[in-house]
Amino acid sequence: MNELDGLRCFRLWEYRVSHGSLLLRSPKDAMFATNIDVAFVGVEYLRMSTRLPGLRVVESTFAHYEEELGGSGSLSGATFLLVSSAGSGLVVAAAYRVSEHDEEFLWSPFD
């Protein structure tokens, strides 16, 4: 799998409040035969654009974003910086994983 190589555009695809699940997807198209999903679980905080071309996920430290996150220390997840050519975003979550598949357009890994 060629994970997050910077060639694909990701979109904020799905968010489920009940389980704090966030899905960013680069869907298959004429250039790419597969979908690439970036799935976060245990999401406690997010700030992002809905379009993330050339996405990279970088684990960061809470201290770096303490002012933005309120400085309360009440968030227990890891801090992930979303870097794209359209700007950056931030997610605090328990974990994330990248997967590649050829499922249908509306298929969800959370079902």
mmCIF file of C-alpha atoms in Angstrom:
data_model
loop_
_atom_site.group_PDB
_atom_site.id
_atom_site.type_symbol
_atom_site.label_atom_id
_atom_site.label_comp_id
_atom_site.label_asym_id
_atom_site.label_seq_id
_atom_site.Cartn_x
_atom_site.Cartn_y
_atom_site.Cartn_z
ATOM 1 C CA MET A 1 0.000 0.000 0.000
ATOM 2 C CA ASN A 2 1.227 3.476 -0.826
ATOM 3 C CA GLU A 3 -0.047 5.289 2.281
ATOM 4 C CA LEU A 4 -0.234 9.095 2.388
ATOM 5 C CA ASP A 5 2.261 9.742 -0.400
ATOM 6 C CA GLY A 6 1.099 13.330 -0.912
ATOM 7 C CA LEU A 7 -0.466 12.642 -4.307
ATOM 8 C CA ARG A 8 -4.057 12.261 -3.205
ATOM 9 C CA CYS A 9 -6.749 14.600 -1.986
ATOM 10 C CA PHE A 10 -8.592 13.594 1.185
ATOM 11 C CA ARG A 11 -12.019 14.765 2.304
ATOM 12 C CA LEU A 12 -13.712 14.811 5.675
ATOM 13 C CA TRP A 13 -15.908 11.840 4.856
ATOM 14 C CA GLU A 14 -17.714 10.799 8.037
ATOM 15 C CA TYR A 15 -17.934 11.665 11.724
ATOM 16 C CA ARG A 16 -19.882 9.612 14.267
ATOM 17 C CA VAL A 17 -20.534 11.425 17.495
ATOM 18 C CA SER A 18 -21.593 8.322 19.430
ATOM 19 C CA HIS A 19 -18.145 6.705 19.248
ATOM 20 C CA GLY A 20 -15.989 9.698 18.377
ATOM 21 C CA SER A 21 -15.082 8.133 15.030
ATOM 22 C CA LEU A 22 -13.674 10.291 12.226
ATOM 23 C CA LEU A 23 -13.047 9.159 8.658
ATOM 24 C CA LEU A 24 -10.946 11.028 6.108
ATOM 25 C CA ARG A 25 -11.084 9.429 2.655
ATOM 26 C CA SER A 26 -9.369 9.775 -0.678
ATOM 27 C CA PRO A 27 -11.850 7.984 -2.948
ATOM 28 C CA LYS A 28 -10.914 5.887 -5.938
ATOM 29 C CA ASP A 29 -11.264 7.599 -9.302
ATOM 30 C CA ALA A 30 -9.917 7.469 -12.864
ATOM 31 C CA MET A 31 -6.339 7.905 -11.599
ATOM 32 C CA PHE A 32 -6.482 5.666 -8.503
ATOM 33 C CA ALA A 33 -8.020 2.179 -8.363
ATOM 34 C CA THR A 34 -8.450 2.134 -4.566
ATOM 35 C CA ASN A 35 -9.752 4.244 -1.710
ATOM 36 C CA ILE A 36 -7.402 5.294 1.072
ATOM 37 C CA ASP A 37 -8.972 5.863 4.491
ATOM 38 C CA VAL A 38 -7.524 7.565 7.530
ATOM 39 C CA ALA A 39 -9.747 6.526 10.458
ATOM 40 C CA PHE A 40 -9.449 8.114 13.900
ATOM 41 C CA VAL A 41 -11.117 6.618 16.987
ATOM 42 C CA GLY A 42 -11.788 8.196 20.355
ATOM 43 C CA VAL A 43 -11.854 11.714 18.887
ATOM 44 C CA GLU A 44 -12.013 14.396 21.576
ATOM 45 C CA TYR A 45 -11.210 17.490 19.519
ATOM 46 C CA LEU A 46 -10.942 18.402 15.860
ATOM 47 C CA ARG A 47 -10.150 21.455 13.781
ATOM 48 C CA MET A 48 -9.789 20.972 10.051
ATOM 49 C CA SER A 49 -10.833 21.902 6.577
ATOM 50 C CA THR A 50 -13.178 19.527 4.781
ATOM 51 C CA ARG A 51 -10.662 19.185 1.921
ATOM 52 C CA LEU A 52 -7.075 18.034 2.612
ATOM 53 C CA PRO A 53 -4.966 17.704 -0.565
ATOM 54 C CA GLY A 54 -1.607 15.982 -0.084
ATOM 55 C CA LEU A 55 -2.460 14.937 3.483
ATOM 56 C CA ARG A 56 0.213 13.903 5.992
ATOM 57 C CA VAL A 57 -0.535 12.973 9.628
ATOM 58 C CA VAL A 58 2.120 13.953 12.156
ATOM 59 C CA GLU A 59 1.893 12.996 15.821
ATOM 60 C CA SER A 60 2.581 16.083 17.897
ATOM 61 C CA THR A 61 2.562 17.053 21.549
ATOM 62 C CA PHE A 62 -0.282 18.455 23.578
ATOM 63 C CA ALA A 63 2.030 21.157 24.941
ATOM 64 C CA HIS A 64 2.506 22.604 21.459
ATOM 65 C CA TYR A 65 -1.268 23.243 21.170
ATOM 66 C CA GLU A 66 -2.063 23.785 24.839
ATOM 67 C CA GLU A 67 -3.434 27.304 24.343
ATOM 68 C CA GLU A 68 -5.725 26.232 21.495
ATOM 69 C CA LEU A 69 -6.885 23.160 23.409
ATOM 70 C CA GLY A 70 -7.756 25.144 26.504
ATOM 71 C CA GLY A 71 -4.747 24.327 28.645
ATOM 72 C CA SER A 72 -6.932 22.308 30.996
ATOM 73 C CA GLY A 73 -5.250 18.969 30.433
ATOM 74 C CA SER A 74 -8.690 17.347 30.282
ATOM 75 C CA LEU A 75 -7.983 15.728 26.897
ATOM 76 C CA SER A 76 -6.467 12.274 27.181
ATOM 77 C CA GLY A 77 -5.865 11.378 23.526
ATOM 78 C CA ALA A 78 -2.804 11.818 21.350
ATOM 79 C CA THR A 79 -2.423 15.029 19.343
ATOM 80 C CA PHE A 80 -2.216 14.650 15.551
ATOM 81 C CA LEU A 81 -1.367 17.485 13.178
ATOM 82 C CA LEU A 82 -2.975 17.204 9.745
ATOM 83 C CA VAL A 83 -0.710 18.831 7.181
ATOM 84 C CA SER A 84 -1.959 19.480 3.648
ATOM 85 C CA SER A 85 -1.314 21.897 0.817
ATOM 86 C CA ALA A 86 -4.552 23.678 1.831
ATOM 87 C CA GLY A 87 -3.354 24.305 5.403
ATOM 88 C CA SER A 88 -3.174 22.381 8.630
ATOM 89 C CA GLY A 89 -5.677 20.857 11.020
ATOM 90 C CA LEU A 90 -5.600 19.229 14.417
ATOM 91 C CA VAL A 91 -7.164 16.074 15.864
ATOM 92 C CA VAL A 92 -6.945 14.786 19.435
ATOM 93 C CA ALA A 93 -7.851 11.092 19.391
ATOM 94 C CA ALA A 94 -6.995 7.751 20.975
ATOM 95 C CA ALA A 95 -5.507 6.393 17.737
ATOM 96 C CA TYR A 96 -5.662 6.349 13.956
ATOM 97 C CA ARG A 97 -4.989 3.889 11.175
ATOM 98 C CA VAL A 98 -4.531 4.107 7.421
ATOM 99 C CA SER A 99 -6.114 1.494 5.166
ATOM 100 C CA GLU A 100 -6.458 0.938 1.441
ATOM 101 C CA HIS A 101 -9.440 -0.845 -0.126
ATOM 102 C CA ASP A 102 -11.670 -1.020 -3.176
ATOM 103 C CA GLU A 103 -15.052 -0.970 -1.420
ATOM 104 C CA GLU A 104 -18.006 1.007 -2.752
ATOM 105 C CA PHE A 105 -18.132 4.810 -2.502
ATOM 106 C CA LEU A 106 -20.359 4.981 0.607
ATOM 107 C CA TRP A 107 -18.910 1.965 2.464
ATOM 108 C CA SER A 108 -17.909 2.747 6.050
ATOM 109 C CA PRO A 109 -15.270 1.011 8.165
ATOM 110 C CA PHE A 110 -17.358 1.913 11.221
ATOM 111 C CA ASP A 111 -20.348 -0.300 10.290
#
